PDB file of C-alpha atoms in Angstrom:
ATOM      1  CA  UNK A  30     -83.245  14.817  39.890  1.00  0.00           C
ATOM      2  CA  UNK A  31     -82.468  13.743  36.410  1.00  0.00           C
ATOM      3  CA  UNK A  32     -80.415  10.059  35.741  1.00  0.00           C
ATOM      4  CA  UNK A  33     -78.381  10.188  32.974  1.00  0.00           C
ATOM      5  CA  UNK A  34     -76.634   6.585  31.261  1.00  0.00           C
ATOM      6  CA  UNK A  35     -73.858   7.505  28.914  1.00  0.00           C
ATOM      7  CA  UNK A  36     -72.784   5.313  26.078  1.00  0.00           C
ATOM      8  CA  UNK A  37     -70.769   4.765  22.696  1.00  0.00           C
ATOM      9  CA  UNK A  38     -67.116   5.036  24.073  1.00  0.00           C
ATOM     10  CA  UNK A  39     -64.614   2.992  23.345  1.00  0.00           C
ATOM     11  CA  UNK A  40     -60.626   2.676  21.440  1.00  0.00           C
ATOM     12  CA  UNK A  41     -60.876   4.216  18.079  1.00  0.00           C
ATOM     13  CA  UNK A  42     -57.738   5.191  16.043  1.00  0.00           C
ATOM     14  CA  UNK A  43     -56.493   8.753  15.386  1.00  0.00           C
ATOM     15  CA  UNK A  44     -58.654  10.270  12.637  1.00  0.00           C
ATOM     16  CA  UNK A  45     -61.556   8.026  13.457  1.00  0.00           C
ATOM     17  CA  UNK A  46     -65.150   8.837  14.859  1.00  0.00           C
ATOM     18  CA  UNK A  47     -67.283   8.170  17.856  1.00  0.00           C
ATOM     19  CA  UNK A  48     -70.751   9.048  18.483  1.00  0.00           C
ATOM     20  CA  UNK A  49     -71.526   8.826  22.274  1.00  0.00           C
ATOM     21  CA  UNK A  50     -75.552   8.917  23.263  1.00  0.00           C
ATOM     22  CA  UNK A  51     -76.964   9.876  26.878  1.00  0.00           C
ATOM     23  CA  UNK A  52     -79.999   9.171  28.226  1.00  0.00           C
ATOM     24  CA  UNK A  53     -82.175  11.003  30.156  1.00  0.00           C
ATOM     25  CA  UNK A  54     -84.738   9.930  33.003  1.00  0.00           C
ATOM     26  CA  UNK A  55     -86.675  11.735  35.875  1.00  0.00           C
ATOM     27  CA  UNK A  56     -87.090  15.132  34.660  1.00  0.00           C
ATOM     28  CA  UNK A  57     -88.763  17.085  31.400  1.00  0.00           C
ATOM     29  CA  UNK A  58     -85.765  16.563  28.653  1.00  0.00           C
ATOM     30  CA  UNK A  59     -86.915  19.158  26.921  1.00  0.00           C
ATOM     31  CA  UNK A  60     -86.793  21.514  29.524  1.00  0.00           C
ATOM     32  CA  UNK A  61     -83.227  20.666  30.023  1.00  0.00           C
ATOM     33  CA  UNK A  62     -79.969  22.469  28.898  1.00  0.00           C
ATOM     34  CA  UNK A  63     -77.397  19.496  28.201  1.00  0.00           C
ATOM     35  CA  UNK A  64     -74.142  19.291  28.191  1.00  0.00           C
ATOM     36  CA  UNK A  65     -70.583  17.003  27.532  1.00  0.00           C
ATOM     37  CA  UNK A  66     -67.417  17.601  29.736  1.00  0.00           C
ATOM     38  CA  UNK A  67     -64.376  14.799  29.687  1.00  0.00           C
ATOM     39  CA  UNK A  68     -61.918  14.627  32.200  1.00  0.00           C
ATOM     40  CA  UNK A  69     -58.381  13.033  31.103  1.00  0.00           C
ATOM     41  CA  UNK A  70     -56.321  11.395  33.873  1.00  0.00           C
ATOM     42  CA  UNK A  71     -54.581  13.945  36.077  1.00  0.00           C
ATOM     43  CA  UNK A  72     -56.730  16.425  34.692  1.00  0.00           C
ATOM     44  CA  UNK A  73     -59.542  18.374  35.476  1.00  0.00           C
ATOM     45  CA  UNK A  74     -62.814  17.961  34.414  1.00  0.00           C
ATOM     46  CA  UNK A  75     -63.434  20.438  31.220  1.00  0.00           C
ATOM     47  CA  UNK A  76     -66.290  21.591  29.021  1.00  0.00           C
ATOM     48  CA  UNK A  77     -66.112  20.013  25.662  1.00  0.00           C
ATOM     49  CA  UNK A  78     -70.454  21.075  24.275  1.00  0.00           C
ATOM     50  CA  UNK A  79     -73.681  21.921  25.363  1.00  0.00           C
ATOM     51  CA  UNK A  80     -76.953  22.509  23.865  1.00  0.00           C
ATOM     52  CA  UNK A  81     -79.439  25.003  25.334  1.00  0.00           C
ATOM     53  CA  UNK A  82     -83.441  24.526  25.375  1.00  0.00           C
ATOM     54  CA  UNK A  83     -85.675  25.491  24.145  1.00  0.00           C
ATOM     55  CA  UNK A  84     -84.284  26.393  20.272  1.00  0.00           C
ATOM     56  CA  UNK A  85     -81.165  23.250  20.779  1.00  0.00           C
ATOM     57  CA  UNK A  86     -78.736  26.631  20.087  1.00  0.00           C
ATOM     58  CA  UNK A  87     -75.532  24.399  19.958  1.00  0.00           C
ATOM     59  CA  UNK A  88     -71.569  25.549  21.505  1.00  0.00           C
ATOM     60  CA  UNK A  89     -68.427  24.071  21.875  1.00  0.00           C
ATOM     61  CA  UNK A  90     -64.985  24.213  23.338  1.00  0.00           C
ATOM     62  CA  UNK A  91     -62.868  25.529  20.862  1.00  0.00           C
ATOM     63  CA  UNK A  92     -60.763  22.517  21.210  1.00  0.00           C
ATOM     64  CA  UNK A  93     -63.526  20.502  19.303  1.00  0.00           C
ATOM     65  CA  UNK A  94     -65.200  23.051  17.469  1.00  0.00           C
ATOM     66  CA  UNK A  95     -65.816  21.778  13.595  1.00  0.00           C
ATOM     67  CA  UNK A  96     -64.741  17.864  14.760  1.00  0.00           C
ATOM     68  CA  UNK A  97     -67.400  18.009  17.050  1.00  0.00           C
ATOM     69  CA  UNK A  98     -71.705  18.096  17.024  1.00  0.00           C
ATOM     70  CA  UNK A  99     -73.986  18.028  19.481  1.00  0.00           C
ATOM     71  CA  UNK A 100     -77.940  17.553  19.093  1.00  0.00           C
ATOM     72  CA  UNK A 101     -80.659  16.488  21.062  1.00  0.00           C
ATOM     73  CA  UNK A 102     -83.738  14.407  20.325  1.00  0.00           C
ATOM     74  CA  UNK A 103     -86.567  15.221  22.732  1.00  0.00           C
ATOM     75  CA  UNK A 104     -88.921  12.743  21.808  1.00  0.00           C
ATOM     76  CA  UNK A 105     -86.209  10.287  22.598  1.00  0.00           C
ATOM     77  CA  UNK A 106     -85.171  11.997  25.735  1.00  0.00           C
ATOM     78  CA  UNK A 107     -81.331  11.615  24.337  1.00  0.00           C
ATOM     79  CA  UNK A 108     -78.566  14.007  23.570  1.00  0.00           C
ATOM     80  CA  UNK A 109     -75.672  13.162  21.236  1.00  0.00           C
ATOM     81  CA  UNK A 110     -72.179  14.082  20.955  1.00  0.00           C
ATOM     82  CA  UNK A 111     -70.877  12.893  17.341  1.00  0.00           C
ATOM     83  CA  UNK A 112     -66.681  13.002  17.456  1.00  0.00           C
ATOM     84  CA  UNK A 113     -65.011  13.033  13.913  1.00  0.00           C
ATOM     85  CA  UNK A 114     -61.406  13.543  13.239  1.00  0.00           C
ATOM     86  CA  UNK A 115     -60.380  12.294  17.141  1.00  0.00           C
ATOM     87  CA  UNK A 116     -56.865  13.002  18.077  1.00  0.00           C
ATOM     88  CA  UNK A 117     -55.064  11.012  20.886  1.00  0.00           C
ATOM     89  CA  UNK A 118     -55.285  14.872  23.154  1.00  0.00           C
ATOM     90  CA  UNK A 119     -59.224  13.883  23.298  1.00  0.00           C
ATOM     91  CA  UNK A 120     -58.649  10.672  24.869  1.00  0.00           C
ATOM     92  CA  UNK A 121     -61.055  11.326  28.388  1.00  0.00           C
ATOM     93  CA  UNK A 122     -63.731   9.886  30.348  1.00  0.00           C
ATOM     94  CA  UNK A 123     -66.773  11.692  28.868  1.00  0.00           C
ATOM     95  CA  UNK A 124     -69.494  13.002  31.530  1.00  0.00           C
ATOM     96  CA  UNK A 125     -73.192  13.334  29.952  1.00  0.00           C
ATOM     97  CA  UNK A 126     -75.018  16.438  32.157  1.00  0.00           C
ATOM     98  CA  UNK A 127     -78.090  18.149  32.639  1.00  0.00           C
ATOM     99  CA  UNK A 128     -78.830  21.347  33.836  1.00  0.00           C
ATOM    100  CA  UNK A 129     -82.727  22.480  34.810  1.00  0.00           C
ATOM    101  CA  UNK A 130     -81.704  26.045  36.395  1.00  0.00           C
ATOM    102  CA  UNK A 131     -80.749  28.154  33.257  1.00  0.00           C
ATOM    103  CA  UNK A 132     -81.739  26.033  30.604  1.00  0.00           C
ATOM    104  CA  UNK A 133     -81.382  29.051  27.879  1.00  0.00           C
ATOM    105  CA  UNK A 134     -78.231  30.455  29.084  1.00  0.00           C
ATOM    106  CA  UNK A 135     -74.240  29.381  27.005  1.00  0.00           C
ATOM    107  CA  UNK A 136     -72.195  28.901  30.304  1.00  0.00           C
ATOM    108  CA  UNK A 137     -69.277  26.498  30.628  1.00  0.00           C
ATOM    109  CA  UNK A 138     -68.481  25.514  34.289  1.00  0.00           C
ATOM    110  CA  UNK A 139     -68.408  22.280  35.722  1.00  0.00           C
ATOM    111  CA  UNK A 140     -70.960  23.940  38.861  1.00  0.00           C
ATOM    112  CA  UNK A 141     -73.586  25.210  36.051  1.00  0.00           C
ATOM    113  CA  UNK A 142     -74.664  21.230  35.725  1.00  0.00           C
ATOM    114  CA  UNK A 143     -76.331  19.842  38.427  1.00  0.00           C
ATOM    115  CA  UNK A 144     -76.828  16.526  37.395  1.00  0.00           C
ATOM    116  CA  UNK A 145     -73.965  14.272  35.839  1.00  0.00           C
ATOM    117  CA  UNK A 146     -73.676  10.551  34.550  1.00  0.00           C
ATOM    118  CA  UNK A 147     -71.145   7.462  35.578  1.00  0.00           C
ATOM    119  CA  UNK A 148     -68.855   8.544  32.559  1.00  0.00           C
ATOM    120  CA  UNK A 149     -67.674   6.723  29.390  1.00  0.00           C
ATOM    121  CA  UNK A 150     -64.217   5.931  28.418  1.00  0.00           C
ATOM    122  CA  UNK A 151     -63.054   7.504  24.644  1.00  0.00           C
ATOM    123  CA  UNK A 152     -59.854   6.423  23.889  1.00  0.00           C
ATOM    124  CA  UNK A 153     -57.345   7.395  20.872  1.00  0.00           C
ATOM    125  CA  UNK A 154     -54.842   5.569  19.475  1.00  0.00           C
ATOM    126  CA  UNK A 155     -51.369   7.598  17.626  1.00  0.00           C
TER     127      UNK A 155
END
């Protein structure tokens, strides 16, 4: 089982940045695909990046793609997710998760991560 702590959320204004951090515990990080969802209130939860392993081959939703980057430093056991240009439509709870099962493969769903974090809040501000 891997733990993951999420952090670096908080109330930024429209046009702003965020760069939220997750760490990993319990498992070999860089055997580990890893991945970002959020989940806005009423919502379901939704992909938003992922980075495979090994070769940290980057995707995105297309909802962030060129506001939002994703990397991963192994010997820090840590994955990134830097925000720029936020809008108040990516306002979420952002979920940090890890996925040991088909670490080299580009998948999306929610069911393709086994292991998740507690969440942190991103909001932003009109």
């Amino acid at each position: 089982q891997v733990q993951l702590v999420e952090s670096g959320g908080g109330l930024v204004q429209a046009g702003g940045s965020l760069r939220l951090s997750c760490a990993a515990s319990g498992r070999t990080f860089s055997r580990l695909r890893m991945g970002w969802f959020r989940q806005a209130p009423g919502k379901e939860r939704e992909f938003v990046s992922a980075i495979t392993s090994p070769g940290s081959v980057p995707y995105y939703a297309d909802s962030v793609k060129g506001r939002f980057r994703i990397s991963r430093d192994n010997a820090k056991t840590t994955v990134y997710l830097q925000m720029n240009n936020l809008k108040p439509e990516d306002t979420a709870v952002y979920y940090c998760a890890a996925d040991s099962a088909r670490p080299t493969t580009m998948t999306r769903g929610v069911t393709d991560f086994g292991s998740w974090g507690q969440g942190t809040q991103v909001t932003v501000s009109s």
